[in-house]
């Protein structure tokens, strides 16, 4: 495996029961890339993310993450090297904004001083004020909730950030603002992003490479 490759799939297959979802899938991702996965619903995009995160397990083939076969990883250790942004933020409703933001840092044993410093560093990057930190998710707008979810995903300096249609439920103006935000974060942090999106314009704006999937296979790959 090349030192620059952070993810590598080799002949991976996956099915839900009798339904074949991924067919002999092979591709690799280099460190610092922004991969956008496109294609119709059911083509395997979100399944691919869940395989990377070990929420699902392949039938056969090989998956290598950060230079190691995925089978050699302890799942919790692997997930601590990743961030995950879902639709509508998926924040923990019983935690404050600050507690949500610190969640992954706490899993990685950051102390309180380091957590506070990191959040203060990131707030300007996502255009949020300190006043929001003591609020609960129910008091946030959709755009604010997604910003909090993005901070939670990147605060612990993950190697990989997975994003599953993170802006699909937002209005056009908010979506555009958050696209600009994520593009800026990618350029600023040089973290590897893999994002599922149905939006062609979004993929072209954010992706350094666009992988279009069709019926569980890669049909085209375009480099921006």
Tab-separated table of C-alpha atoms in Angstrom:
chain	number	residue	atom	x	y	z
A	1	UNK	CA	0.000	0.000	0.000
A	2	UNK	CA	1.312	3.427	-0.942
A	3	UNK	CA	2.209	5.668	1.975
A	4	UNK	CA	-0.091	8.334	0.519
A	5	UNK	CA	-3.091	5.965	0.406
A	6	UNK	CA	-5.271	6.321	3.469
A	7	UNK	CA	-8.092	4.013	2.286
A	8	UNK	CA	-7.945	1.067	-0.112
A	9	UNK	CA	-10.765	-1.253	-1.217
A	10	UNK	CA	-9.819	-4.383	-3.175
A	11	UNK	CA	-12.571	-6.559	-4.651
A	12	UNK	CA	-15.084	-5.752	-1.886
A	13	UNK	CA	-18.574	-7.269	-2.015
A	14	UNK	CA	-21.518	-6.578	0.282
A	15	UNK	CA	-25.161	-7.659	0.363
A	16	UNK	CA	-28.200	-6.962	2.505
A	17	UNK	CA	-29.664	-10.469	2.632
A	18	UNK	CA	-30.244	-11.531	-0.981
A	19	UNK	CA	-29.785	-7.992	-2.303
A	20	UNK	CA	-26.299	-7.393	-3.688
A	21	UNK	CA	-25.247	-3.812	-2.891
A	22	UNK	CA	-21.525	-3.604	-3.723
A	23	UNK	CA	-19.974	-5.639	-6.555
A	24	UNK	CA	-16.231	-6.330	-6.590
A	25	UNK	CA	-15.489	-2.729	-5.563
A	26	UNK	CA	-11.881	-1.523	-5.830
A	27	UNK	CA	-10.606	2.022	-5.296
A	28	UNK	CA	-8.172	3.982	-3.144
A	29	UNK	CA	-8.120	7.392	-1.487
A	30	UNK	CA	-5.002	9.451	-0.912
A	31	UNK	CA	-4.404	11.520	2.198
A	32	UNK	CA	-5.851	15.024	1.859
A	33	UNK	CA	-8.318	14.211	-0.925
A	34	UNK	CA	-11.955	15.330	-0.886
A	35	UNK	CA	-13.900	12.462	-2.438
A	36	UNK	CA	-17.535	13.016	-3.399
A	37	UNK	CA	-19.612	9.874	-3.946
A	38	UNK	CA	-22.540	10.393	-6.307
A	39	UNK	CA	-25.194	8.169	-7.847
A	40	UNK	CA	-28.845	7.204	-7.486
A	41	UNK	CA	-30.353	6.103	-4.181
A	42	UNK	CA	-29.515	2.480	-3.485
A	43	UNK	CA	-26.305	2.428	-5.528
A	44	UNK	CA	-24.151	1.732	-2.446
A	45	UNK	CA	-22.770	5.170	-1.481
A	46	UNK	CA	-23.825	5.176	2.168
A	47	UNK	CA	-23.014	1.471	2.488
A	48	UNK	CA	-19.458	2.293	1.450
A	49	UNK	CA	-19.185	4.877	4.264
A	50	UNK	CA	-20.485	2.369	6.797
A	51	UNK	CA	-17.904	-0.185	5.697
A	52	UNK	CA	-15.139	2.381	6.221
A	53	UNK	CA	-16.488	3.107	9.705
A	54	UNK	CA	-17.004	-0.621	10.492
A	55	UNK	CA	-20.711	-0.116	11.052
A	56	UNK	CA	-21.053	-2.847	8.402
A	57	UNK	CA	-18.681	-5.688	7.496
A	58	UNK	CA	-17.810	-6.797	3.976
A	59	UNK	CA	-18.576	-10.272	2.674
A	60	UNK	CA	-15.193	-10.652	1.016
A	61	UNK	CA	-12.374	-8.646	-0.525
A	62	UNK	CA	-9.959	-6.473	1.422
A	63	UNK	CA	-10.262	-3.053	3.069
A	64	UNK	CA	-7.147	-1.258	4.278
A	65	UNK	CA	-7.384	1.857	6.438
A	66	UNK	CA	-4.385	3.948	7.476
A	67	UNK	CA	-2.036	1.246	6.218
A	68	UNK	CA	-3.632	-1.633	8.138
A	69	UNK	CA	-6.109	-4.314	7.131
A	70	UNK	CA	-9.416	-3.319	8.698
A	71	UNK	CA	-9.574	-6.723	10.449
A	72	UNK	CA	-6.474	-5.793	12.440
A	73	UNK	CA	-8.081	-2.687	13.911
A	74	UNK	CA	-9.891	-2.579	17.227
A	75	UNK	CA	-13.129	-0.943	16.101
A	76	UNK	CA	-13.258	1.763	18.770
A	77	UNK	CA	-9.663	2.763	18.068
A	78	UNK	CA	-10.411	2.989	14.354
A	79	UNK	CA	-13.508	5.124	14.869
A	80	UNK	CA	-11.568	7.521	17.076
A	81	UNK	CA	-9.479	8.346	14.024
A	82	UNK	CA	-12.606	9.350	12.094
A	83	UNK	CA	-15.281	12.012	12.147
A	84	UNK	CA	-18.827	11.352	10.916
A	85	UNK	CA	-21.333	14.020	9.845
A	86	UNK	CA	-24.872	12.805	9.179
A	87	UNK	CA	-27.988	14.467	7.812
A	88	UNK	CA	-29.382	17.182	10.083
A	89	UNK	CA	-26.394	16.980	12.415
A	90	UNK	CA	-27.641	13.998	14.455
A	91	UNK	CA	-26.602	15.786	17.650
A	92	UNK	CA	-27.126	14.231	21.074
A	93	UNK	CA	-30.253	16.044	22.336
A	94	UNK	CA	-29.393	15.646	26.040
A	95	UNK	CA	-25.987	17.311	25.649
A	96	UNK	CA	-25.260	21.014	25.273
A	97	UNK	CA	-23.592	22.362	22.149
A	98	UNK	CA	-20.264	22.419	23.977
A	99	UNK	CA	-20.686	18.843	25.204
A	100	UNK	CA	-21.592	17.709	21.692
A	101	UNK	CA	-18.539	19.460	20.270
A	102	UNK	CA	-16.266	17.825	22.839
A	103	UNK	CA	-17.751	14.345	22.512
A	104	UNK	CA	-15.082	12.823	20.261
A	105	UNK	CA	-12.309	14.659	22.081
A	106	UNK	CA	-13.516	13.106	25.341
A	107	UNK	CA	-13.352	9.654	23.719
A	108	UNK	CA	-9.738	10.460	22.873
A	109	UNK	CA	-9.008	11.495	26.483
A	110	UNK	CA	-8.526	15.212	25.883
A	111	UNK	CA	-8.484	17.123	29.168
A	112	UNK	CA	-10.840	20.032	29.796
A	113	UNK	CA	-8.241	22.733	29.094
A	114	UNK	CA	-7.359	21.193	25.739
A	115	UNK	CA	-11.052	20.750	24.844
A	116	UNK	CA	-11.817	24.374	25.633
A	117	UNK	CA	-8.830	25.616	23.637
A	118	UNK	CA	-9.737	23.482	20.638
A	119	UNK	CA	-13.364	24.640	20.581
A	120	UNK	CA	-12.268	28.270	20.832
A	121	UNK	CA	-9.972	27.680	17.837
A	122	UNK	CA	-12.755	26.152	15.754
A	123	UNK	CA	-15.664	28.488	16.552
A	124	UNK	CA	-14.443	31.263	14.204
A	125	UNK	CA	-13.808	28.698	11.490
A	126	UNK	CA	-17.492	27.672	11.537
A	127	UNK	CA	-18.877	31.173	12.200
A	128	UNK	CA	-20.366	30.411	15.609
A	129	UNK	CA	-20.258	32.553	18.761
A	130	UNK	CA	-19.396	31.410	22.286
A	131	UNK	CA	-22.951	32.283	23.366
A	132	UNK	CA	-24.195	29.152	21.614
A	133	UNK	CA	-22.119	26.727	23.696
A	134	UNK	CA	-24.574	26.326	26.591
A	135	UNK	CA	-27.630	25.823	24.381
A	136	UNK	CA	-29.219	22.464	23.680
A	137	UNK	CA	-29.689	21.204	20.093
A	138	UNK	CA	-33.435	21.855	20.091
A	139	UNK	CA	-32.693	25.592	20.298
A	140	UNK	CA	-30.525	25.613	17.156
A	141	UNK	CA	-31.414	26.329	13.558
A	142	UNK	CA	-30.670	23.658	10.974
A	143	UNK	CA	-27.556	25.476	9.825
A	144	UNK	CA	-26.293	25.936	13.371
A	145	UNK	CA	-26.887	22.266	14.127
A	146	UNK	CA	-24.856	21.210	11.109
A	147	UNK	CA	-22.012	23.533	12.109
A	148	UNK	CA	-21.970	21.960	15.558
A	149	UNK	CA	-21.954	18.507	13.949
A	150	UNK	CA	-19.007	19.512	11.778
A	151	UNK	CA	-17.049	20.777	14.803
A	152	UNK	CA	-17.777	17.527	16.651
A	153	UNK	CA	-16.454	15.586	13.645
A	154	UNK	CA	-13.188	17.511	13.233
A	155	UNK	CA	-12.300	18.687	16.763
A	156	UNK	CA	-10.219	15.599	17.612
A	157	UNK	CA	-8.088	16.005	14.448
A	158	UNK	CA	-9.319	12.833	12.732
A	159	UNK	CA	-7.487	11.254	9.830
A	160	UNK	CA	-10.749	10.846	7.880
A	161	UNK	CA	-14.075	12.720	7.923
A	162	UNK	CA	-17.116	10.885	6.539
A	163	UNK	CA	-20.152	12.948	5.519
A	164	UNK	CA	-23.468	11.402	4.481
A	165	UNK	CA	-25.554	14.009	2.618
A	166	UNK	CA	-24.896	16.539	5.394
A	167	UNK	CA	-26.638	19.487	3.701
A	168	UNK	CA	-29.586	17.841	1.933
A	169	UNK	CA	-32.228	19.000	4.414
A	170	UNK	CA	-31.132	22.659	4.435
A	171	UNK	CA	-32.335	25.652	2.445
A	172	UNK	CA	-30.243	26.773	-0.513
A	173	UNK	CA	-28.550	29.732	1.170
A	174	UNK	CA	-27.585	27.742	4.281
A	175	UNK	CA	-26.387	24.847	2.138
A	176	UNK	CA	-24.155	27.144	0.091
A	177	UNK	CA	-22.715	28.750	3.228
A	178	UNK	CA	-21.896	25.357	4.707
A	179	UNK	CA	-20.361	24.148	1.456
A	180	UNK	CA	-18.028	27.146	1.576
A	181	UNK	CA	-17.313	26.396	5.216
A	182	UNK	CA	-16.397	22.754	4.575
A	183	UNK	CA	-14.257	23.697	1.578
A	184	UNK	CA	-12.375	26.160	3.775
A	185	UNK	CA	-11.924	23.547	6.528
A	186	UNK	CA	-10.585	21.026	4.024
A	187	UNK	CA	-8.065	23.516	2.669
A	188	UNK	CA	-7.151	24.709	6.172
A	189	UNK	CA	-6.724	21.301	7.839
A	190	UNK	CA	-5.826	19.085	4.841
A	191	UNK	CA	-7.992	16.336	6.355
A	192	UNK	CA	-9.272	13.555	4.086
A	193	UNK	CA	-13.011	13.931	3.386
A	194	UNK	CA	-15.395	11.399	1.846
A	195	UNK	CA	-18.879	12.782	1.261
A	196	UNK	CA	-22.048	11.250	-0.141
A	197	UNK	CA	-24.131	13.722	-2.131
A	198	UNK	CA	-26.934	13.673	-4.715
A	199	UNK	CA	-26.102	17.246	-5.718
A	200	UNK	CA	-23.910	17.433	-8.830
A	201	UNK	CA	-23.037	21.103	-8.289
A	202	UNK	CA	-22.065	20.384	-4.679
A	203	UNK	CA	-19.800	17.541	-5.775
A	204	UNK	CA	-18.093	19.711	-8.390
A	205	UNK	CA	-17.615	22.521	-5.884
A	206	UNK	CA	-16.149	20.432	-3.062
A	207	UNK	CA	-14.632	17.313	-4.536
A	208	UNK	CA	-11.034	16.947	-5.613
A	209	UNK	CA	-12.328	13.698	-7.126
A	210	UNK	CA	-15.903	12.647	-7.919
A	211	UNK	CA	-16.701	8.939	-7.892
A	212	UNK	CA	-20.031	8.146	-9.553
A	213	UNK	CA	-21.573	4.835	-8.535
A	214	UNK	CA	-24.178	2.788	-10.353
A	215	UNK	CA	-25.703	-0.433	-9.016
A	216	UNK	CA	-22.887	-1.091	-6.584
A	217	UNK	CA	-20.052	-0.401	-8.987
A	218	UNK	CA	-17.926	2.615	-9.848
A	219	UNK	CA	-19.050	3.840	-13.266
A	220	UNK	CA	-16.978	7.027	-13.666
A	221	UNK	CA	-14.251	8.924	-11.820
A	222	UNK	CA	-13.677	12.634	-12.478
A	223	UNK	CA	-10.838	14.713	-11.074
A	224	UNK	CA	-11.396	18.413	-10.384
